[in-house]
Amino acid sequence: MTMDAIALHSINPWEVSFLREEVAGYFAHGIEFAPGATVLDVGANVGVFSAAVYERLDGDVRIFAFEPLPPLYETLERNAREFFGGRLTALPFGLSSAEDELAFSYFPAATIFSSSLRDAGNVEAERKRVTASIVEMIRRGGLGSTARRVPAPVLRGIVGRKLRVMRDLETHRVRVRPLSPVLDEHAIDRVDLLKVDVEGAELDVLHGIEDRHWPLIRQAVVEVEGWRRNRDTIREVFAGKGFTVSAEQDPVQEAADIGMVFAVR
């Protein structure tokens, strides 16, 4: 019996509902953990995945949540103080293959699409990709039977107009770090679950883990963008480190060219 869902503070309340549904699919293909686990939430946003873990373990967990964008970090840190009983450490930087400072595009009205790999030059293509994914979700009943009956061309028009908010973006210079020195600094000697959702920078995160630290990682779940291009590379990284690897892509994810990789020792 898990505790009730935490009413997280957010920048856009709809995103919490959206992410709640999305992260429910992360606990699959053998991903499990016991009370006392240590979990890394890489790409934390305001802490929805962290909350799901905390609730499942009734608060008996240690979480390190990484969020480099200042507006999101401020909300994440507030949630950590108010709802996690000292069990969540919010860290104001992202993870990558090396110490660096990167330009991140931040979408105030749709923060979940913020990324270092999106900018004014490709945002329109990204908007179309996300629109296709949301339309597919609605056609499969994601917003109930009434919305499902709306013709696909009409849905694409409605969703596309809603996502014009992605044209409004801010650029933030943010810090990124490799994971290995962070593990050393916080004396983390076991990672029961590594969750990575970093909007296209997944390989950079994995390349920031030194060989000496891979044995500490027991499980991982990674959302992979550019699925057709990157899935095999991500799978090979984990297979080469001794994990049993599963991959999954549902029709909604296929429309967005994303998918999930699950790695278990």
mmCIF file with all atom_site columns, N, CA and C in Angstrom, residues 176-229:
data_model
loop_
_atom_site.group_PDB
_atom_site.id
_atom_site.type_symbol
_atom_site.label_atom_id
_atom_site.label_alt_id
_atom_site.label_comp_id
_atom_site.label_asym_id
_atom_site.label_entity_id
_atom_site.label_seq_id
_atom_site.pdbx_PDB_ins_code
_atom_site.Cartn_x
_atom_site.Cartn_y
_atom_site.Cartn_z
_atom_site.occupancy
_atom_site.B_iso_or_equiv
_atom_site.pdbx_formal_charge
_atom_site.auth_seq_id
_atom_site.auth_comp_id
_atom_site.auth_asym_id
_atom_site.auth_atom_id
_atom_site.pdbx_PDB_model_num
ATOM 1   N N  . VAL A 1 176 ? 26.494 21.857 -16.363 1.00 0.00 ? 176 VAL A N  1
ATOM 2   C CA . VAL A 1 176 ? 26.359 20.405 -16.433 1.00 0.00 ? 176 VAL A CA 1
ATOM 3   C C  . VAL A 1 176 ? 27.658 19.780 -15.938 1.00 0.00 ? 176 VAL A C  1
ATOM 4   N N  . ARG A 1 177 ? 27.524 18.564 -15.366 1.00 0.00 ? 177 ARG A N  1
ATOM 5   C CA . ARG A 1 177 ? 28.671 17.887 -14.777 1.00 0.00 ? 177 ARG A CA 1
ATOM 6   C C  . ARG A 1 177 ? 28.614 16.393 -15.115 1.00 0.00 ? 177 ARG A C  1
ATOM 7   N N  . PRO A 1 178 ? 29.739 15.709 -15.108 1.00 0.00 ? 178 PRO A N  1
ATOM 8   C CA . PRO A 1 178 ? 29.700 14.252 -15.211 1.00 0.00 ? 178 PRO A CA 1
ATOM 9   C C  . PRO A 1 178 ? 29.212 13.645 -13.897 1.00 0.00 ? 178 PRO A C  1
ATOM 10  N N  . LEU A 1 179 ? 28.590 12.477 -13.972 1.00 0.00 ? 179 LEU A N  1
ATOM 11  C CA . LEU A 1 179 ? 28.009 11.872 -12.772 1.00 0.00 ? 179 LEU A CA 1
ATOM 12  C C  . LEU A 1 179 ? 29.067 11.396 -11.788 1.00 0.00 ? 179 LEU A C  1
ATOM 13  N N  . SER A 1 180 ? 30.184 10.874 -12.264 1.00 0.00 ? 180 SER A N  1
ATOM 14  C CA . SER A 1 180 ? 31.145 10.237 -11.359 1.00 0.00 ? 180 SER A CA 1
ATOM 15  C C  . SER A 1 180 ? 31.615 11.128 -10.216 1.00 0.00 ? 180 SER A C  1
ATOM 16  N N  . PRO A 1 181 ? 32.046 12.367 -10.457 1.00 0.00 ? 181 PRO A N  1
ATOM 17  C CA . PRO A 1 181 ? 32.449 13.198 -9.308  1.00 0.00 ? 181 PRO A CA 1
ATOM 18  C C  . PRO A 1 181 ? 31.305 13.495 -8.356  1.00 0.00 ? 181 PRO A C  1
ATOM 19  N N  . VAL A 1 182 ? 30.074 13.519 -8.855  1.00 0.00 ? 182 VAL A N  1
ATOM 20  C CA . VAL A 1 182 ? 28.918 13.744 -7.974  1.00 0.00 ? 182 VAL A CA 1
ATOM 21  C C  . VAL A 1 182 ? 28.730 12.547 -7.047  1.00 0.00 ? 182 VAL A C  1
ATOM 22  N N  . LEU A 1 183 ? 28.902 11.350 -7.574  1.00 0.00 ? 183 LEU A N  1
ATOM 23  C CA . LEU A 1 183 ? 28.816 10.155 -6.735  1.00 0.00 ? 183 LEU A CA 1
ATOM 24  C C  . LEU A 1 183 ? 29.874 10.208 -5.629  1.00 0.00 ? 183 LEU A C  1
ATOM 25  N N  . ASP A 1 184 ? 31.077 10.644 -5.969  1.00 0.00 ? 184 ASP A N  1
ATOM 26  C CA . ASP A 1 184 ? 32.145 10.760 -4.971  1.00 0.00 ? 184 ASP A CA 1
ATOM 27  C C  . ASP A 1 184 ? 31.806 11.803 -3.915  1.00 0.00 ? 184 ASP A C  1
ATOM 28  N N  . GLU A 1 185 ? 31.340 12.969 -4.346  1.00 0.00 ? 185 GLU A N  1
ATOM 29  C CA . GLU A 1 185 ? 31.072 14.074 -3.423  1.00 0.00 ? 185 GLU A CA 1
ATOM 30  C C  . GLU A 1 185 ? 29.985 13.724 -2.416  1.00 0.00 ? 185 GLU A C  1
ATOM 31  N N  . HIS A 1 186 ? 29.006 12.964 -2.841  1.00 0.00 ? 186 HIS A N  1
ATOM 32  C CA . HIS A 1 186 ? 27.884 12.631 -1.961  1.00 0.00 ? 186 HIS A CA 1
ATOM 33  C C  . HIS A 1 186 ? 28.023 11.237 -1.341  1.00 0.00 ? 186 HIS A C  1
ATOM 34  N N  . ALA A 1 187 ? 29.195 10.641 -1.514  1.00 0.00 ? 187 ALA A N  1
ATOM 35  C CA . ALA A 1 187 ? 29.479 9.317  -0.935  1.00 0.00 ? 187 ALA A CA 1
ATOM 36  C C  . ALA A 1 187 ? 28.390 8.298  -1.279  1.00 0.00 ? 187 ALA A C  1
ATOM 37  N N  . ILE A 1 188 ? 27.973 8.312  -2.535  1.00 0.00 ? 188 ILE A N  1
ATOM 38  C CA . ILE A 1 188 ? 26.958 7.374  -3.001  1.00 0.00 ? 188 ILE A CA 1
ATOM 39  C C  . ILE A 1 188 ? 27.656 6.072  -3.394  1.00 0.00 ? 188 ILE A C  1
ATOM 40  N N  . ASP A 1 189 ? 27.391 5.015  -2.645  1.00 0.00 ? 189 ASP A N  1
ATOM 41  C CA . ASP A 1 189 ? 28.080 3.754  -2.900  1.00 0.00 ? 189 ASP A CA 1
ATOM 42  C C  . ASP A 1 189 ? 27.173 2.695  -3.523  1.00 0.00 ? 189 ASP A C  1
ATOM 43  N N  . ARG A 1 190 ? 25.939 3.083  -3.845  1.00 0.00 ? 190 ARG A N  1
ATOM 44  C CA . ARG A 1 190 ? 25.018 2.165  -4.514  1.00 0.00 ? 190 ARG A CA 1
ATOM 45  C C  . ARG A 1 190 ? 23.921 2.988  -5.171  1.00 0.00 ? 190 ARG A C  1
ATOM 46  N N  . VAL A 1 191 ? 23.611 2.665  -6.417  1.00 0.00 ? 191 VAL A N  1
ATOM 47  C CA . VAL A 1 191 ? 22.511 3.312  -7.131  1.00 0.00 ? 191 VAL A CA 1
ATOM 48  C C  . VAL A 1 191 ? 21.514 2.225  -7.489  1.00 0.00 ? 191 VAL A C  1
ATOM 49  N N  . ASP A 1 192 ? 20.414 2.176  -6.750  1.00 0.00 ? 192 ASP A N  1
ATOM 50  C CA . ASP A 1 192 ? 19.422 1.135  -6.991  1.00 0.00 ? 192 ASP A CA 1
ATOM 51  C C  . ASP A 1 192 ? 18.612 1.397  -8.254  1.00 0.00 ? 192 ASP A C  1
ATOM 52  N N  . LEU A 1 193 ? 18.493 2.661  -8.629  1.00 0.00 ? 193 LEU A N  1
ATOM 53  C CA . LEU A 1 193 ? 17.824 2.990  -9.885  1.00 0.00 ? 193 LEU A CA 1
ATOM 54  C C  . LEU A 1 193 ? 18.348 4.320  -10.411 1.00 0.00 ? 193 LEU A C  1
ATOM 55  N N  . LEU A 1 194 ? 18.795 4.291  -11.655 1.00 0.00 ? 194 LEU A N  1
ATOM 56  C CA . LEU A 1 194 ? 19.205 5.494  -12.374 1.00 0.00 ? 194 LEU A CA 1
ATOM 57  C C  . LEU A 1 194 ? 18.136 5.776  -13.429 1.00 0.00 ? 194 LEU A C  1
ATOM 58  N N  . LYS A 1 195 ? 17.430 6.887  -13.268 1.00 0.00 ? 195 LYS A N  1
ATOM 59  C CA . LYS A 1 195 ? 16.417 7.292  -14.245 1.00 0.00 ? 195 LYS A CA 1
ATOM 60  C C  . LYS A 1 195 ? 16.959 8.480  -15.036 1.00 0.00 ? 195 LYS A C  1
ATOM 61  N N  . VAL A 1 196 ? 16.867 8.394  -16.366 1.00 0.00 ? 196 VAL A N  1
ATOM 62  C CA . VAL A 1 196 ? 17.395 9.446  -17.228 1.00 0.00 ? 196 VAL A CA 1
ATOM 63  C C  . VAL A 1 196 ? 16.312 9.874  -18.211 1.00 0.00 ? 196 VAL A C  1
ATOM 64  N N  . ASP A 1 197 ? 15.950 11.151 -18.155 1.00 0.00 ? 197 ASP A N  1
ATOM 65  C CA . ASP A 1 197 ? 15.003 11.738 -19.098 1.00 0.00 ? 197 ASP A CA 1
ATOM 66  C C  . ASP A 1 197 ? 15.500 13.142 -19.394 1.00 0.00 ? 197 ASP A C  1
ATOM 67  N N  . VAL A 1 198 ? 16.351 13.254 -20.407 1.00 0.00 ? 198 VAL A N  1
ATOM 68  C CA . VAL A 1 198 ? 17.077 14.500 -20.638 1.00 0.00 ? 198 VAL A CA 1
ATOM 69  C C  . VAL A 1 198 ? 16.910 15.026 -22.063 1.00 0.00 ? 198 VAL A C  1
ATOM 70  N N  . GLU A 1 199 ? 15.785 14.685 -22.692 1.00 0.00 ? 199 GLU A N  1
ATOM 71  C CA . GLU A 1 199 ? 15.380 15.311 -23.950 1.00 0.00 ? 199 GLU A CA 1
ATOM 72  C C  . GLU A 1 199 ? 16.469 15.271 -25.018 1.00 0.00 ? 199 GLU A C  1
ATOM 73  N N  . GLY A 1 200 ? 17.071 14.104 -25.210 1.00 0.00 ? 200 GLY A N  1
ATOM 74  C CA . GLY A 1 200 ? 18.014 13.918 -26.303 1.00 0.00 ? 200 GLY A CA 1
ATOM 75  C C  . GLY A 1 200 ? 19.473 13.825 -25.916 1.00 0.00 ? 200 GLY A C  1
ATOM 76  N N  . ALA A 1 201 ? 19.821 14.103 -24.655 1.00 0.00 ? 201 ALA A N  1
ATOM 77  C CA . ALA A 1 201 ? 21.225 14.104 -24.224 1.00 0.00 ? 201 ALA A CA 1
ATOM 78  C C  . ALA A 1 201 ? 21.582 12.840 -23.435 1.00 0.00 ? 201 ALA A C  1
ATOM 79  N N  . GLU A 1 202 ? 20.880 11.740 -23.691 1.00 0.00 ? 202 GLU A N  1
ATOM 80  C CA . GLU A 1 202 ? 21.049 10.526 -22.900 1.00 0.00 ? 202 GLU A CA 1
ATOM 81  C C  . GLU A 1 202 ? 22.482 9.978  -22.961 1.00 0.00 ? 202 GLU A C  1
ATOM 82  N N  . LEU A 1 203 ? 23.052 9.919  -24.149 1.00 0.00 ? 203 LEU A N  1
ATOM 83  C CA . LEU A 1 203 ? 24.408 9.364  -24.274 1.00 0.00 ? 203 LEU A CA 1
ATOM 84  C C  . LEU A 1 203 ? 25.427 10.206 -23.520 1.00 0.00 ? 203 LEU A C  1
ATOM 85  N N  . ASP A 1 204 ? 25.259 11.519 -23.527 1.00 0.00 ? 204 ASP A N  1
ATOM 86  C CA . ASP A 1 204 ? 26.181 12.385 -22.791 1.00 0.00 ? 204 ASP A CA 1
ATOM 87  C C  . ASP A 1 204 ? 26.161 12.038 -21.302 1.00 0.00 ? 204 ASP A C  1
ATOM 88  N N  . VAL A 1 205 ? 24.971 11.780 -20.759 1.00 0.00 ? 205 VAL A N  1
ATOM 89  C CA . VAL A 1 205 ? 24.871 11.411 -19.344 1.00 0.00 ? 205 VAL A CA 1
ATOM 90  C C  . VAL A 1 205 ? 25.615 10.106 -19.080 1.00 0.00 ? 205 VAL A C  1
ATOM 91  N N  . LEU A 1 206 ? 25.389 9.110  -19.911 1.00 0.00 ? 206 LEU A N  1
ATOM 92  C CA . LEU A 1 206 ? 26.017 7.805  -19.697 1.00 0.00 ? 206 LEU A CA 1
ATOM 93  C C  . LEU A 1 206 ? 27.534 7.876  -19.866 1.00 0.00 ? 206 LEU A C  1
ATOM 94  N N  . HIS A 1 207 ? 28.002 8.734  -20.755 1.00 0.00 ? 207 HIS A N  1
ATOM 95  C CA . HIS A 1 207 ? 29.450 8.872  -20.959 1.00 0.00 ? 207 HIS A CA 1
ATOM 96  C C  . HIS A 1 207 ? 30.135 9.587  -19.798 1.00 0.00 ? 207 HIS A C  1
ATOM 97  N N  . GLY A 1 208 ? 29.335 10.177 -18.905 1.00 0.00 ? 208 GLY A N  1
ATOM 98  C CA . GLY A 1 208 ? 29.905 10.817 -17.718 1.00 0.00 ? 208 GLY A CA 1
ATOM 99  C C  . GLY A 1 208 ? 30.091 9.879  -16.539 1.00 0.00 ? 208 GLY A C  1
ATOM 100 N N  . ILE A 1 209 ? 29.856 8.576  -16.759 1.00 0.00 ? 209 ILE A N  1
ATOM 101 C CA . ILE A 1 209 ? 30.033 7.577  -15.697 1.00 0.00 ? 209 ILE A CA 1
ATOM 102 C C  . ILE A 1 209 ? 31.350 6.830  -15.949 1.00 0.00 ? 209 ILE A C  1
ATOM 103 N N  . GLU A 1 210 ? 32.276 6.946  -15.016 1.00 0.00 ? 210 GLU A N  1
ATOM 104 C CA . GLU A 1 210 ? 33.559 6.274  -15.162 1.00 0.00 ? 210 GLU A CA 1
ATOM 105 C C  . GLU A 1 210 ? 33.412 4.770  -14.930 1.00 0.00 ? 210 GLU A C  1
ATOM 106 N N  . ASP A 1 211 ? 34.345 3.988  -15.483 1.00 0.00 ? 211 ASP A N  1
ATOM 107 C CA . ASP A 1 211 ? 34.280 2.531  -15.365 1.00 0.00 ? 211 ASP A CA 1
ATOM 108 C C  . ASP A 1 211 ? 34.169 2.077  -13.911 1.00 0.00 ? 211 ASP A C  1
ATOM 109 N N  . ARG A 1 212 ? 34.825 2.795  -13.009 1.00 0.00 ? 212 ARG A N  1
ATOM 110 C CA . ARG A 1 212 ? 34.839 2.376  -11.607 1.00 0.00 ? 212 ARG A CA 1
ATOM 111 C C  . ARG A 1 212 ? 33.471 2.499  -10.939 1.00 0.00 ? 212 ARG A C  1
ATOM 112 N N  . HIS A 1 213 ? 32.583 3.284  -11.537 1.00 0.00 ? 213 HIS A N  1
ATOM 113 C CA . HIS A 1 213 ? 31.281 3.500  -10.921 1.00 0.00 ? 213 HIS A CA 1
ATOM 114 C C  . HIS A 1 213 ? 30.165 2.646  -11.517 1.00 0.00 ? 213 HIS A C  1
ATOM 115 N N  . TRP A 1 214 ? 30.365 2.084  -12.691 1.00 0.00 ? 214 TRP A N  1
ATOM 116 C CA . TRP A 1 214 ? 29.306 1.288  -13.292 1.00 0.00 ? 214 TRP A CA 1
ATOM 117 C C  . TRP A 1 214 ? 28.847 0.134  -12.406 1.00 0.00 ? 214 TRP A C  1
ATOM 118 N N  . PRO A 1 215 ? 29.741 -0.551 -11.682 1.00 0.00 ? 215 PRO A N  1
ATOM 119 C CA . PRO A 1 215 ? 29.258 -1.648 -10.820 1.00 0.00 ? 215 PRO A CA 1
ATOM 120 C C  . PRO A 1 215 ? 28.321 -1.198 -9.698  1.00 0.00 ? 215 PRO A C  1
ATOM 121 N N  . LEU A 1 216 ? 28.314 0.095  -9.366  1.00 0.00 ? 216 LEU A N  1
ATOM 122 C CA . LEU A 1 216 ? 27.412 0.586  -8.318  1.00 0.00 ? 216 LEU A CA 1
ATOM 123 C C  . LEU A 1 216 ? 25.967 0.651  -8.791  1.00 0.00 ? 216 LEU A C  1
ATOM 124 N N  . ILE A 1 217 ? 25.759 0.694  -10.101 1.00 0.00 ? 217 ILE A N  1
ATOM 125 C CA . ILE A 1 217 ? 24.425 0.907  -10.665 1.00 0.00 ? 217 ILE A CA 1
ATOM 126 C C  . ILE A 1 217 ? 23.739 -0.443 -10.857 1.00 0.00 ? 217 ILE A C  1
ATOM 127 N N  . ARG A 1 218 ? 22.612 -0.615 -10.176 1.00 0.00 ? 218 ARG A N  1
ATOM 128 C CA . ARG A 1 218 ? 21.880 -1.885 -10.221 1.00 0.00 ? 218 ARG A CA 1
ATOM 129 C C  . ARG A 1 218 ? 20.835 -1.927 -11.331 1.00 0.00 ? 218 ARG A C  1
ATOM 130 N N  . GLN A 1 219 ? 20.195 -0.799 -11.596 1.00 0.00 ? 219 GLN A N  1
ATOM 131 C CA . GLN A 1 219 ? 19.132 -0.731 -12.592 1.00 0.00 ? 219 GLN A CA 1
ATOM 132 C C  . GLN A 1 219 ? 19.119 0.654  -13.231 1.00 0.00 ? 219 GLN A C  1
ATOM 133 N N  . ALA A 1 220 ? 18.572 0.719  -14.436 1.00 0.00 ? 220 ALA A N  1
ATOM 134 C CA . ALA A 1 220 ? 18.424 2.017  -15.097 1.00 0.00 ? 220 ALA A CA 1
ATOM 135 C C  . ALA A 1 220 ? 17.203 1.991  -16.002 1.00 0.00 ? 220 ALA A C  1
ATOM 136 N N  . VAL A 1 221 ? 16.574 3.142  -16.114 1.00 0.00 ? 221 VAL A N  1
ATOM 137 C CA . VAL A 1 221 ? 15.502 3.323  -17.091 1.00 0.00 ? 221 VAL A CA 1
ATOM 138 C C  . VAL A 1 221 ? 15.769 4.647  -17.797 1.00 0.00 ? 221 VAL A C  1
ATOM 139 N N  . VAL A 1 222 ? 15.798 4.600  -19.122 1.00 0.00 ? 222 VAL A N  1
ATOM 140 C CA . VAL A 1 222 ? 16.207 5.754  -19.924 1.00 0.00 ? 222 VAL A CA 1
ATOM 141 C C  . VAL A 1 222 ? 15.160 6.015  -20.995 1.00 0.00 ? 222 VAL A C  1
ATOM 142 N N  . GLU A 1 223 ? 14.646 7.249  -21.044 1.00 0.00 ? 223 GLU A N  1
ATOM 143 C CA . GLU A 1 223 ? 13.819 7.654  -22.175 1.00 0.00 ? 223 GLU A CA 1
ATOM 144 C C  . GLU A 1 223 ? 14.749 8.139  -23.274 1.00 0.00 ? 223 GLU A C  1
ATOM 145 N N  . VAL A 1 224 ? 14.633 7.539  -24.440 1.00 0.00 ? 224 VAL A N  1
ATOM 146 C CA . VAL A 1 224 ? 15.550 7.807  -25.549 1.00 0.00 ? 224 VAL A CA 1
ATOM 147 C C  . VAL A 1 224 ? 14.836 8.608  -26.628 1.00 0.00 ? 224 VAL A C  1
ATOM 148 N N  . GLU A 1 225 ? 15.337 9.792  -26.914 1.00 0.00 ? 225 GLU A N  1
ATOM 149 C CA . GLU A 1 225 ? 14.848 10.567 -28.052 1.00 0.00 ? 225 GLU A CA 1
ATOM 150 C C  . GLU A 1 225 ? 15.644 10.187 -29.291 1.00 0.00 ? 225 GLU A C  1
ATOM 151 N N  . GLY A 1 226 ? 15.030 10.386 -30.459 1.00 0.00 ? 226 GLY A N  1
ATOM 152 C CA . GLY A 1 226 ? 15.677 9.930  -31.678 1.00 0.00 ? 226 GLY A CA 1
ATOM 153 C C  . GLY A 1 226 ? 15.818 8.419  -31.648 1.00 0.00 ? 226 GLY A C  1
ATOM 154 N N  . TRP A 1 227 ? 14.700 7.751  -31.374 1.00 0.00 ? 227 TRP A N  1
ATOM 155 C CA . TRP A 1 227 ? 14.697 6.307  -31.099 1.00 0.00 ? 227 TRP A CA 1
ATOM 156 C C  . TRP A 1 227 ? 15.358 5.502  -32.213 1.00 0.00 ? 227 TRP A C  1
ATOM 157 N N  . ARG A 1 228 ? 14.956 5.739  -33.432 1.00 0.00 ? 228 ARG A N  1
ATOM 158 C CA . ARG A 1 228 ? 15.500 4.939  -34.546 1.00 0.00 ? 228 ARG A CA 1
ATOM 159 C C  . ARG A 1 228 ? 17.004 5.115  -34.663 1.00 0.00 ? 228 ARG A C  1
ATOM 160 N N  . ARG A 1 229 ? 17.472 6.297  -34.343 1.00 0.00 ? 229 ARG A N  1
ATOM 161 C CA . ARG A 1 229 ? 18.895 6.596  -34.488 1.00 0.00 ? 229 ARG A CA 1
ATOM 162 C C  . ARG A 1 229 ? 19.718 6.145  -33.287 1.00 0.00 ? 229 ARG A C  1
#
